[in-house]
mmCIF file of C-alpha atoms in Angstrom:
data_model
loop_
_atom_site.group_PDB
_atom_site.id
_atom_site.type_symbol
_atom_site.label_atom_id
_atom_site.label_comp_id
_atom_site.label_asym_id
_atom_site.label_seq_id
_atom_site.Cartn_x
_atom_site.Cartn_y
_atom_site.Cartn_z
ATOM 1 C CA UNK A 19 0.000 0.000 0.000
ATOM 2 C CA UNK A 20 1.697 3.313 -0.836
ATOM 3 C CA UNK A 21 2.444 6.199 1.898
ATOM 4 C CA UNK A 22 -0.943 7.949 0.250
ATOM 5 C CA UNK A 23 -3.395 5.501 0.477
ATOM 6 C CA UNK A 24 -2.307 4.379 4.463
ATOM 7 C CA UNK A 25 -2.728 8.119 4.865
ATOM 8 C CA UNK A 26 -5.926 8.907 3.454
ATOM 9 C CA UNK A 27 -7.184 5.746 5.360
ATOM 10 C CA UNK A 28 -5.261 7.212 8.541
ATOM 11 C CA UNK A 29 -7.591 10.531 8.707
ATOM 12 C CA UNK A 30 -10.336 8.362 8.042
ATOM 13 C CA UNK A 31 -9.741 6.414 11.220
ATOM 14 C CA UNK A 32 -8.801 9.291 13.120
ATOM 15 C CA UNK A 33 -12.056 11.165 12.105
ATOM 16 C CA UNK A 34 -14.584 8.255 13.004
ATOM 17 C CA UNK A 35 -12.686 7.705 16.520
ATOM 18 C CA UNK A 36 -13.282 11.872 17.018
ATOM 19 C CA UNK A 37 -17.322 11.146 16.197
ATOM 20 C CA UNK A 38 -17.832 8.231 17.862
ATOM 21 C CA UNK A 39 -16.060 9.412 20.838
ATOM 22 C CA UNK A 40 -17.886 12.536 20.956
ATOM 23 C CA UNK A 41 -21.487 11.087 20.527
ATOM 24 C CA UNK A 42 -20.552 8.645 23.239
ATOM 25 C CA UNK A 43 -19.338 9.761 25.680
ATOM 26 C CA UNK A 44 -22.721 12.421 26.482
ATOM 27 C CA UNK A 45 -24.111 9.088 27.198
ATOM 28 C CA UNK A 46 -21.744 8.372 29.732
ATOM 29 C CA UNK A 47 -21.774 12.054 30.924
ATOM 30 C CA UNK A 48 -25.669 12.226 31.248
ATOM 31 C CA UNK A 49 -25.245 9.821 34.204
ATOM 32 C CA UNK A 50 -21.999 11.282 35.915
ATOM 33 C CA UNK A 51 -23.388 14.593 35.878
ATOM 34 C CA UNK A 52 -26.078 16.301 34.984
ATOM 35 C CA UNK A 53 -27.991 15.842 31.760
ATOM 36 C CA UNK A 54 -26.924 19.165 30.361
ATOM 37 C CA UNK A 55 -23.071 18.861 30.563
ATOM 38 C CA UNK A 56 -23.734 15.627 28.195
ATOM 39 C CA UNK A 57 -23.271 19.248 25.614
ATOM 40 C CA UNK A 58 -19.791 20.119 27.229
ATOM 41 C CA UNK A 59 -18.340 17.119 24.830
ATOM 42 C CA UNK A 60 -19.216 19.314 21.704
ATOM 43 C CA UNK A 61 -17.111 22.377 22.642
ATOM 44 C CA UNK A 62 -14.258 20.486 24.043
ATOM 45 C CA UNK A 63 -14.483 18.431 20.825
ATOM 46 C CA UNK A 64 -14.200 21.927 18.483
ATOM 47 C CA UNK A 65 -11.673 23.150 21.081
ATOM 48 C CA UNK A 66 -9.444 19.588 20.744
ATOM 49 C CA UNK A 67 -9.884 19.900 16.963
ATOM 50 C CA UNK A 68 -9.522 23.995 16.842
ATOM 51 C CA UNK A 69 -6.727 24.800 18.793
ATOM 52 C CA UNK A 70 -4.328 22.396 17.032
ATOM 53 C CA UNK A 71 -5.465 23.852 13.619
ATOM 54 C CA UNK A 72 -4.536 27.414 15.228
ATOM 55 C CA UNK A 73 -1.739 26.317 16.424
ATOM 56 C CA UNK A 74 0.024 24.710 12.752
ATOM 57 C CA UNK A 75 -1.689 27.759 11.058
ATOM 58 C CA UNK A 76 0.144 29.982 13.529
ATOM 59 C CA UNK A 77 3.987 28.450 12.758
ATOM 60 C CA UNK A 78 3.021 28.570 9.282
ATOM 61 C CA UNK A 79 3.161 31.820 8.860
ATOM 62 C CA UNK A 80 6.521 32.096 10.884
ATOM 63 C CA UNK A 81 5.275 32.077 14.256
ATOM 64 C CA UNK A 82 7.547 29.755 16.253
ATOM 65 C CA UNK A 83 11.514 28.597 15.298
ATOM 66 C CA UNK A 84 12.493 30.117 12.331
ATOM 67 C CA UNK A 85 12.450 27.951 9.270
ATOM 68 C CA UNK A 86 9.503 26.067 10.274
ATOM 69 C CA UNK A 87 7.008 25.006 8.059
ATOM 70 C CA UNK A 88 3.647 22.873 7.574
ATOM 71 C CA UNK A 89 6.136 20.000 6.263
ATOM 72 C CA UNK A 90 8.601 19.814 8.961
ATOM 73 C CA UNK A 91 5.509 19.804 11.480
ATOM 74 C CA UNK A 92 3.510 17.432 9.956
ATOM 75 C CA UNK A 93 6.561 15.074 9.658
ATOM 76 C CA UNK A 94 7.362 15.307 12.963
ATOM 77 C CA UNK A 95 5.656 12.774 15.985
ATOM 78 C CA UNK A 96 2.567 12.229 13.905
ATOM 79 C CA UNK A 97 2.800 8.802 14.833
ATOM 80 C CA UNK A 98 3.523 9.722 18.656
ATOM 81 C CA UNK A 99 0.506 11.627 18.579
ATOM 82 C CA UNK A 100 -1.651 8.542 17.235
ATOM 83 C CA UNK A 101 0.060 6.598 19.738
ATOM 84 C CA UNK A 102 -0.747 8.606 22.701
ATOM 85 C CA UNK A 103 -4.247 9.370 21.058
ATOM 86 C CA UNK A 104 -5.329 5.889 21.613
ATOM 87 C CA UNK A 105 -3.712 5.661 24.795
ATOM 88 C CA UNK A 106 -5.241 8.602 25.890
ATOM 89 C CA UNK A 107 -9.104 7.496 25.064
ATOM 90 C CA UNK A 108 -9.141 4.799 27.127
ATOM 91 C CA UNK A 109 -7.885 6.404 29.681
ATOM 92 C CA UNK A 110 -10.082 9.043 29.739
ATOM 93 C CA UNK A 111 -13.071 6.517 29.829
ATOM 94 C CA UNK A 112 -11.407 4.895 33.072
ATOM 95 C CA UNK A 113 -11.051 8.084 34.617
ATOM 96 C CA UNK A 114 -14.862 8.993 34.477
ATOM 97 C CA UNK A 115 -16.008 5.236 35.281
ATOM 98 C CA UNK A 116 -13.544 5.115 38.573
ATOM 99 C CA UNK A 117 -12.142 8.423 39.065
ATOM 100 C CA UNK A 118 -15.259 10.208 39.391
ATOM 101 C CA UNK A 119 -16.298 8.037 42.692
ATOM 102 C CA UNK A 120 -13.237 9.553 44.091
ATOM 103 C CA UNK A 121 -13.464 13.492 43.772
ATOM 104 C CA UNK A 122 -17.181 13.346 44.418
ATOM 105 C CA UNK A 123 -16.926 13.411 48.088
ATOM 106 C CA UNK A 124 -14.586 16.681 47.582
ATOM 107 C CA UNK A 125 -17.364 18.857 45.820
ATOM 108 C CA UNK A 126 -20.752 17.112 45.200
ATOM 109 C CA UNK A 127 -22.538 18.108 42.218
ATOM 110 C CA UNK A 128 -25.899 19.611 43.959
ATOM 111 C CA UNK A 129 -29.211 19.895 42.621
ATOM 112 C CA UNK A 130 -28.920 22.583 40.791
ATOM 113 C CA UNK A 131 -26.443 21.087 38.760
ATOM 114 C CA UNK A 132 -23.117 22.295 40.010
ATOM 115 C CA UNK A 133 -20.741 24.269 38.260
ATOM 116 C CA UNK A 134 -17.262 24.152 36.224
ATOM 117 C CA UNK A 135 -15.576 24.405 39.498
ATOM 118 C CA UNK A 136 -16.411 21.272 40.778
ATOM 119 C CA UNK A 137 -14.118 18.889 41.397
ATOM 120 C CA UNK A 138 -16.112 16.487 38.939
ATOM 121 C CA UNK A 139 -16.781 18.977 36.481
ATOM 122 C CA UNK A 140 -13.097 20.026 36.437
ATOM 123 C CA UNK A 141 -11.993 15.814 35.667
ATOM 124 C CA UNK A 142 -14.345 15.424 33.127
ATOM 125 C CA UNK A 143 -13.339 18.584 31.420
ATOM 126 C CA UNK A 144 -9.375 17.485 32.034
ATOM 127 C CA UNK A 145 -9.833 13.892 31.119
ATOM 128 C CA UNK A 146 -12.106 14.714 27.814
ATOM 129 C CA UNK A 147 -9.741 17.638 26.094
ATOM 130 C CA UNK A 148 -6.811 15.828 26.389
ATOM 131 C CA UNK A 149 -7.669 12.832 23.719
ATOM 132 C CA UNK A 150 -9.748 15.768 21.552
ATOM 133 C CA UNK A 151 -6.599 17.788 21.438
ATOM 134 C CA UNK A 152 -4.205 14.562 20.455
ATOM 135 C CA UNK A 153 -6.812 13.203 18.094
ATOM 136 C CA UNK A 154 -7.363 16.658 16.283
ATOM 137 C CA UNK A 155 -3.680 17.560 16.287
ATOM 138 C CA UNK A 156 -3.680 14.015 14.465
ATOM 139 C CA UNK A 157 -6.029 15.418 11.887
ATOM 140 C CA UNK A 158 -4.166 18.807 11.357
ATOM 141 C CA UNK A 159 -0.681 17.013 10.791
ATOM 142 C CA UNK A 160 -2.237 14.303 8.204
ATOM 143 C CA UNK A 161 -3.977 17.494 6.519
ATOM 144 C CA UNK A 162 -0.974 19.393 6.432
ATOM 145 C CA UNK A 163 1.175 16.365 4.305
ATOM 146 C CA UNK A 164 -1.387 16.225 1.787
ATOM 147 C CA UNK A 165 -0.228 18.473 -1.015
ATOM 148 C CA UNK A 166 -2.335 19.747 -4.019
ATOM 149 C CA UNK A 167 -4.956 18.156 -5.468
ATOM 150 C CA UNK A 168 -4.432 15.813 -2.312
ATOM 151 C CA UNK A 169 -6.140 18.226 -0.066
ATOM 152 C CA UNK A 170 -9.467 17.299 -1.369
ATOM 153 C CA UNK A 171 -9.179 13.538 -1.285
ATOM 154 C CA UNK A 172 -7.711 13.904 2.301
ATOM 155 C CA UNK A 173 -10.394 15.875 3.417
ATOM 156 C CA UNK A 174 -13.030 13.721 1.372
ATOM 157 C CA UNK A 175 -11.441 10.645 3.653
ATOM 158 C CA UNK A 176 -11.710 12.969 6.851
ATOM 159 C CA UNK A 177 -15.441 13.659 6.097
ATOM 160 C CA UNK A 178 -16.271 10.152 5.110
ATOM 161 C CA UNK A 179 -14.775 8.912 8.653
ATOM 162 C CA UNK A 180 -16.930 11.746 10.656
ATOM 163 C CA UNK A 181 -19.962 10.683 8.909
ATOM 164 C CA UNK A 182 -19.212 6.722 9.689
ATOM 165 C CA UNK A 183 -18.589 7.119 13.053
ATOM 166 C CA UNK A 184 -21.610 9.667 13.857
ATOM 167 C CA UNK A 185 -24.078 6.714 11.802
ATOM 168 C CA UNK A 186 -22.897 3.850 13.769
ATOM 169 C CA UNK A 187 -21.990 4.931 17.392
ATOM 170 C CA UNK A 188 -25.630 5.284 18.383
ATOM 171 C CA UNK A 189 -26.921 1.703 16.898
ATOM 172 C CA UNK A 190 -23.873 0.308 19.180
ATOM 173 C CA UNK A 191 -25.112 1.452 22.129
ATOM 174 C CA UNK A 192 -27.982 -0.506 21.783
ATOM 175 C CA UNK A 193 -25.529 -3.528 21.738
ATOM 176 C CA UNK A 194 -22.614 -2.680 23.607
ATOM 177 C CA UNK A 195 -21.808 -1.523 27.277
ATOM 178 C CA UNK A 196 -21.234 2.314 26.378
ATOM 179 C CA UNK A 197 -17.841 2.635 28.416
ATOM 180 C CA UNK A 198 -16.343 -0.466 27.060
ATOM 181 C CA UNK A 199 -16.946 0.727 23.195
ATOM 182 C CA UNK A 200 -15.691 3.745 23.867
ATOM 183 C CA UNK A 201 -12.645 2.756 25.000
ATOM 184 C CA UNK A 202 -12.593 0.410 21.929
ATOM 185 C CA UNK A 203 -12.863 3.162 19.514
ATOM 186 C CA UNK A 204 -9.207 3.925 21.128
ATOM 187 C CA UNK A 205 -8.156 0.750 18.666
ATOM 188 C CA UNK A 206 -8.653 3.295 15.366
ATOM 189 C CA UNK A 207 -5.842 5.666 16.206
ATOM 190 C CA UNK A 208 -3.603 2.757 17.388
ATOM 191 C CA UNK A 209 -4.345 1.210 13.886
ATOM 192 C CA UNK A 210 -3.781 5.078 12.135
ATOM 193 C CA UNK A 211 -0.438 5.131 14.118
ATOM 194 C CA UNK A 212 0.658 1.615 12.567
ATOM 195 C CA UNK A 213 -0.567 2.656 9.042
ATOM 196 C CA UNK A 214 1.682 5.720 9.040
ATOM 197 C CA UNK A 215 4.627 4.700 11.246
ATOM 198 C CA UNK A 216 7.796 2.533 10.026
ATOM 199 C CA UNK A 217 8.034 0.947 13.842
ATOM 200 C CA UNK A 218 4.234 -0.861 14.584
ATOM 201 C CA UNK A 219 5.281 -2.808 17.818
ATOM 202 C CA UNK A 220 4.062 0.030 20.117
ATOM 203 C CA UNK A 221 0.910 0.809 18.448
ATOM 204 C CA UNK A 222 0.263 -3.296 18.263
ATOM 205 C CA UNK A 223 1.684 -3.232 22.475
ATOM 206 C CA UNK A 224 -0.951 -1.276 22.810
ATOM 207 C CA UNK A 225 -3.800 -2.116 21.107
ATOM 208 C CA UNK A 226 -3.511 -5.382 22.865
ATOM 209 C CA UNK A 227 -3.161 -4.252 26.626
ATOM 210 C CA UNK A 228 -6.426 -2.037 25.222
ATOM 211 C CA UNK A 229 -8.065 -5.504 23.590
ATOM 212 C CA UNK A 230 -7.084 -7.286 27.050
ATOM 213 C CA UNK A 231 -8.941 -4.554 29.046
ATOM 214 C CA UNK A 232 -11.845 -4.271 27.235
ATOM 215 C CA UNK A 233 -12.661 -8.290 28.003
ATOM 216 C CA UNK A 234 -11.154 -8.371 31.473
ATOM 217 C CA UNK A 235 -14.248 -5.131 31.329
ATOM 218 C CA UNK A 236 -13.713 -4.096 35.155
ATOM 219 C CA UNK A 237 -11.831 -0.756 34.409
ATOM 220 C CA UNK A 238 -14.770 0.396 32.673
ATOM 221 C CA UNK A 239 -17.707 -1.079 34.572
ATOM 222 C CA UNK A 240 -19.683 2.081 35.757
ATOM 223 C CA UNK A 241 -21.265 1.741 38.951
ATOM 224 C CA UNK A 242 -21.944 5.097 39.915
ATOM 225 C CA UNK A 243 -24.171 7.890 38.749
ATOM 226 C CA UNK A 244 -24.438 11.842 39.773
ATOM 227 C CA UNK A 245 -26.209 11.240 43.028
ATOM 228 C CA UNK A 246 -25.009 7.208 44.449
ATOM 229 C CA UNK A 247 -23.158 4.661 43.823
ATOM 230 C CA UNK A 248 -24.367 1.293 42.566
ATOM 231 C CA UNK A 249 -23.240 -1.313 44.792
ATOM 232 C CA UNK A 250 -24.541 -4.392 42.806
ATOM 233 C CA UNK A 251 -25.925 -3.748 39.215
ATOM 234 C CA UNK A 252 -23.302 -2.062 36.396
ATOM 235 C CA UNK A 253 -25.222 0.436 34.310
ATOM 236 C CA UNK A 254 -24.805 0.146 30.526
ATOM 237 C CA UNK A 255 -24.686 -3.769 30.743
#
């Protein structure tokens, strides 16, 4: 397969993980917290997806170390960033299904529905923005090596993988604990990062301690919703 066609398929991987991800998780964060910061995943998904855009455009144009261009940064770490993409979704679903438990008792969410400043409110935001920024920095770098008439078809593949992921994540949940196919949606990068990168032994390292997880499906059992904690059922299963 040549260097074009494992990138084009790349964004498109990248693109349905950012979708699915997004749609997902308000399920998850309709039960944490309160129904209406289910919405806080769309503007941390435009700010994960924004701010790495700004930030290419930005040492473009000369902002930065001289003599950097859009080449030099997208041929630098875009496989790191895959990497630590699909590490980082994962992660952010275990965070939410056990780490929430554990700041609750520092700042409840009330009635009322809290605020950003609770301790909750401040995880989620933490442990959501983190895999938007990786996975949209992703995007940006695979956008910026496409050169041309290439601009098109990449963005053709990026729009094709949005549209995939936004179709199929909500038929899933009908099937699938939420948590645990959110955290397998963490697989796409991994696979993006092997496509693109000469060295696939991390991303395959880690797609199998995800793949082990995922059936061991503890770390992502939620037992635990805004106001108690579910001593005996697991919600989503």
């Amino acid at each position: 397969m040549n260097p074009s066609a494992r990138q084009h398929i790349a964004i498109a991987l990248v693109s349905f993980a950012v979708l699915f991800y997004q749609i997902g998780i308000t399920r998850v964060l309709s039960v944490v917290l309160w129904y209406h910061f289910a919405f806080l995943a769309i503007s941390l998904a435009l700010l994960g997806v924004g701010a790495p855009g700004v930030w290419f455009a930005l040492r473009k144009n000369g902002v930065g170390k001289a003599g950097d261009g859009a080449r030099p940064d997208a041929d630098r770490g875009l496989a790191g960033v895959l990497l630590a993409g699909g590490v980082a979704v994962p992660l952010s679903v275990i965070a939410i299904t056990k780490g929430m438990a554990l700041v609750r008792g520092a700042n409840d969410v009330r009635d009322t529905g809290g605020g950003f400043l609770d301790a909750p409110v401040l995880l989620t935001i933490g442990t959501i923005l983190v895999p938007f920024l990786l996975l949209g920095a992703a995007v940006c770098l695979l956008l910026l090596r496409a050169q041309g008439r290439r601009v098109t078809t990449m963005y053709g593949a990026d729009l094709l993988g949005a549209t995939l992921g936004a179709v199929v994540v909500v038929p899933l949940m009908h099937i699938f604990p939420t948590p645990v196919m959110l955290a397998a949606s963490g697989l796409l990068p991994l696979a993006a990062a092997a496509l693109v990168s000469p060295r696939r032994v991390l991303p395959a390292v880690a797609g199998i301690v995800l793949v082990a997880t995922m059936i061991w499906g503890e770390p992502y059992q939620l037992r635990h919703t805004k106001k108690y904690d579910e001593a005996r059922a697991v919600l989503y299963e």
